[in-house]
One Martini backbone bead per residue (centre of mass of N, CA, C, O) as a GRO file, in nm:
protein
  125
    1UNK     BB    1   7.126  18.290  16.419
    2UNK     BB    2   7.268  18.213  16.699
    3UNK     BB    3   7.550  18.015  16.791
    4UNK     BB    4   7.701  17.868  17.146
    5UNK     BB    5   8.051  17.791  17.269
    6UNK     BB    6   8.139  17.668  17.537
    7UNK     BB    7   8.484  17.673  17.715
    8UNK     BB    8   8.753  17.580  17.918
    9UNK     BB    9   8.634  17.389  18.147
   10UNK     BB   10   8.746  17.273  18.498
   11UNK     BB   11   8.971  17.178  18.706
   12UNK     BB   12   9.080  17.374  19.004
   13UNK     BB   13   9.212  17.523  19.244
   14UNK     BB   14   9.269  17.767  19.476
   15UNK     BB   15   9.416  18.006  19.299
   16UNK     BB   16   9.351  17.936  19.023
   17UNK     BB   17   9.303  17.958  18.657
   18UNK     BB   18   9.096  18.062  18.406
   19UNK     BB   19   8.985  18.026  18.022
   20UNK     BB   20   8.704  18.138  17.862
   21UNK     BB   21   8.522  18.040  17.613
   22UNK     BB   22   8.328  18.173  17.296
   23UNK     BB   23   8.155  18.062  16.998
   24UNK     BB   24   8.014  18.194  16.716
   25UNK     BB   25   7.755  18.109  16.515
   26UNK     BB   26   7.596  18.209  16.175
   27UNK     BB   27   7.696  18.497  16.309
   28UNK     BB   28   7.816  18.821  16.399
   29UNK     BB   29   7.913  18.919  16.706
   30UNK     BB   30   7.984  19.284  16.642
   31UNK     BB   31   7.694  19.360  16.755
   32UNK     BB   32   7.734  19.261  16.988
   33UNK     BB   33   7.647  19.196  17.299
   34UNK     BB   34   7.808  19.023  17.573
   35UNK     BB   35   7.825  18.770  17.839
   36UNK     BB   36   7.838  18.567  18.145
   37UNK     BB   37   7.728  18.315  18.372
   38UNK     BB   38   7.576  18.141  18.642
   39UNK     BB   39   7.521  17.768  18.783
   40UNK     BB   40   7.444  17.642  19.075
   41UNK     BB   41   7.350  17.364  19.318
   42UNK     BB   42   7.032  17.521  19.384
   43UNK     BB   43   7.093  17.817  19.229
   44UNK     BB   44   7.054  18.041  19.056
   45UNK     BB   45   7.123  18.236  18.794
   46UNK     BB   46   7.391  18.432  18.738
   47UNK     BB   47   7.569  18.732  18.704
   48UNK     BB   48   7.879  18.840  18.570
   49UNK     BB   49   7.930  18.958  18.248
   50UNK     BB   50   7.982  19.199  18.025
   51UNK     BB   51   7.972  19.357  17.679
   52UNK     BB   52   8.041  19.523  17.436
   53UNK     BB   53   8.058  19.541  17.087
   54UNK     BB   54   8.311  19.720  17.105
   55UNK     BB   55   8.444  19.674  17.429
   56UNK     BB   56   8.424  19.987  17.582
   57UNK     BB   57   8.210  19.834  17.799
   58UNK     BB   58   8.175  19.706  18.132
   59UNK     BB   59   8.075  19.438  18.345
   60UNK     BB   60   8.066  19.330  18.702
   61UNK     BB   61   8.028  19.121  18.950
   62UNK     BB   62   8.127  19.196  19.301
   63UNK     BB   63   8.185  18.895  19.307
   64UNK     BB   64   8.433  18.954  19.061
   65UNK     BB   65   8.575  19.172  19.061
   66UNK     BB   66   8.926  19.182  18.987
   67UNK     BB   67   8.938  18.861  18.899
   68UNK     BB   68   8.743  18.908  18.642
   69UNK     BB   69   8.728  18.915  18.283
   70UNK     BB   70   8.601  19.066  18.023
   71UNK     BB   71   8.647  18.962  17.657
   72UNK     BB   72   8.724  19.042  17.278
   73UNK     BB   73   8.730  18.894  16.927
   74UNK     BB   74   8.561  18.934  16.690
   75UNK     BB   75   8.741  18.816  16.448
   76UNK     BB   76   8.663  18.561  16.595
   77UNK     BB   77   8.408  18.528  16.738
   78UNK     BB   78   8.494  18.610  17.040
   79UNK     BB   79   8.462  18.532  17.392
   80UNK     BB   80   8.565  18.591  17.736
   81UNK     BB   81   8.696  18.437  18.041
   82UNK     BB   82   8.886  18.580  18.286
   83UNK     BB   83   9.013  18.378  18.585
   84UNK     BB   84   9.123  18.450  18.877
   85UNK     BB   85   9.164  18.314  19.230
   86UNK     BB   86   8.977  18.090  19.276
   87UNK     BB   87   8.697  17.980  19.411
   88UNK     BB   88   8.465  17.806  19.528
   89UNK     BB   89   8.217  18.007  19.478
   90UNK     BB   90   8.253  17.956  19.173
   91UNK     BB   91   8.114  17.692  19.120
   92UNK     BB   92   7.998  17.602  18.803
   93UNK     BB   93   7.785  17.690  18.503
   94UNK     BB   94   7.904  17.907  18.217
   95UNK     BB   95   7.744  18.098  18.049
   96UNK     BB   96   7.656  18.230  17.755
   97UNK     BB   97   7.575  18.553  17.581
   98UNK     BB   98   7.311  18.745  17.384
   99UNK     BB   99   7.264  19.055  17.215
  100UNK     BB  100   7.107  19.308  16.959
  101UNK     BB  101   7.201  19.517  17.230
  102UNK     BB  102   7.548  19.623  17.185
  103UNK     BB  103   7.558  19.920  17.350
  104UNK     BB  104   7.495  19.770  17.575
  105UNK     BB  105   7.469  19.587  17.897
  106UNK     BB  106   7.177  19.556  17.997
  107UNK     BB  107   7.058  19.347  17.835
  108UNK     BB  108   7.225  19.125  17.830
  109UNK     BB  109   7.216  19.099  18.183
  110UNK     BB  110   6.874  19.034  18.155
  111UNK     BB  111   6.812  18.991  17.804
  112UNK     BB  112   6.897  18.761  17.647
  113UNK     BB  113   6.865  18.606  17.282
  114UNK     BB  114   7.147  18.423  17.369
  115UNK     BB  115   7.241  18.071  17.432
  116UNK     BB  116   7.433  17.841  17.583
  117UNK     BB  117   7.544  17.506  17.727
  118UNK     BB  118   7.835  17.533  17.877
  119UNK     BB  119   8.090  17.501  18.137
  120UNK     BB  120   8.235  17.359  18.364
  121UNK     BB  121   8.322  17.454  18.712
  122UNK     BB  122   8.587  17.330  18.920
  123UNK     BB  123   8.664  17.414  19.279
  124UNK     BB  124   8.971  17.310  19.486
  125UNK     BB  125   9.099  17.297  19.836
   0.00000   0.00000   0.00000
């Protein structure tokens, strides 16, 4: 059993920045791929970014590209999401997952097998 806790959301501006954080316990999560999703207000959950369990491949959705980061550590047994010139359209609850089809992102970004409890990310122009 993997236990996620996302942190690192709050309130911030158009155009800056803000990095989450997702901690893992239970067990490492060193095989494993991460995810990271979002849902705002009245929208599904969409995927944001994956990442491989070695961290050699990543994934990020289109209106994300260039300005979202998936990175992690694994001896920290830690996943990040850095976010950078960040949009109105970018607020939501930010949720982490993760996958033990580690080699991969499609499972994670699809079928993942944990799930954290979010952190809210607001931002305002």
């Amino acid at each position: 059993q993997v236990q996620l806790v996302e942190s690192g959301g709050g309130l911030v501006k158009a155009g800056d920045s803000l990095r989450l954080s997702c901690a893992a316990s239970g067990r490492t999560i060193s095989a494993y791929a991460m995810g990271w999703f979002r849902q705002a207000p009245g929208k599904d959950r969409e995927f944001v970014a994956a990442i491989t369990s070695s961290g050699r491949s990543t994934s990020h959705e289109d209106s994300v590209k260039g300005r979202f980061t998936i990175s992690r550590d694994n001896a920290k047994n830690t996943v990040y999401l850095q976010m950078n010139s960040l949009k109105p359209e970018d607020a939501a609850v930010y949720y982490c997952a993760a996958s033990s089809r580690g080699s991969t992102v499609e499972y994670v970004s699809n079928m993942p097998d944990y799930w954290g409890q979010g952190t809210q990310v607001t931002v305002f122009s």
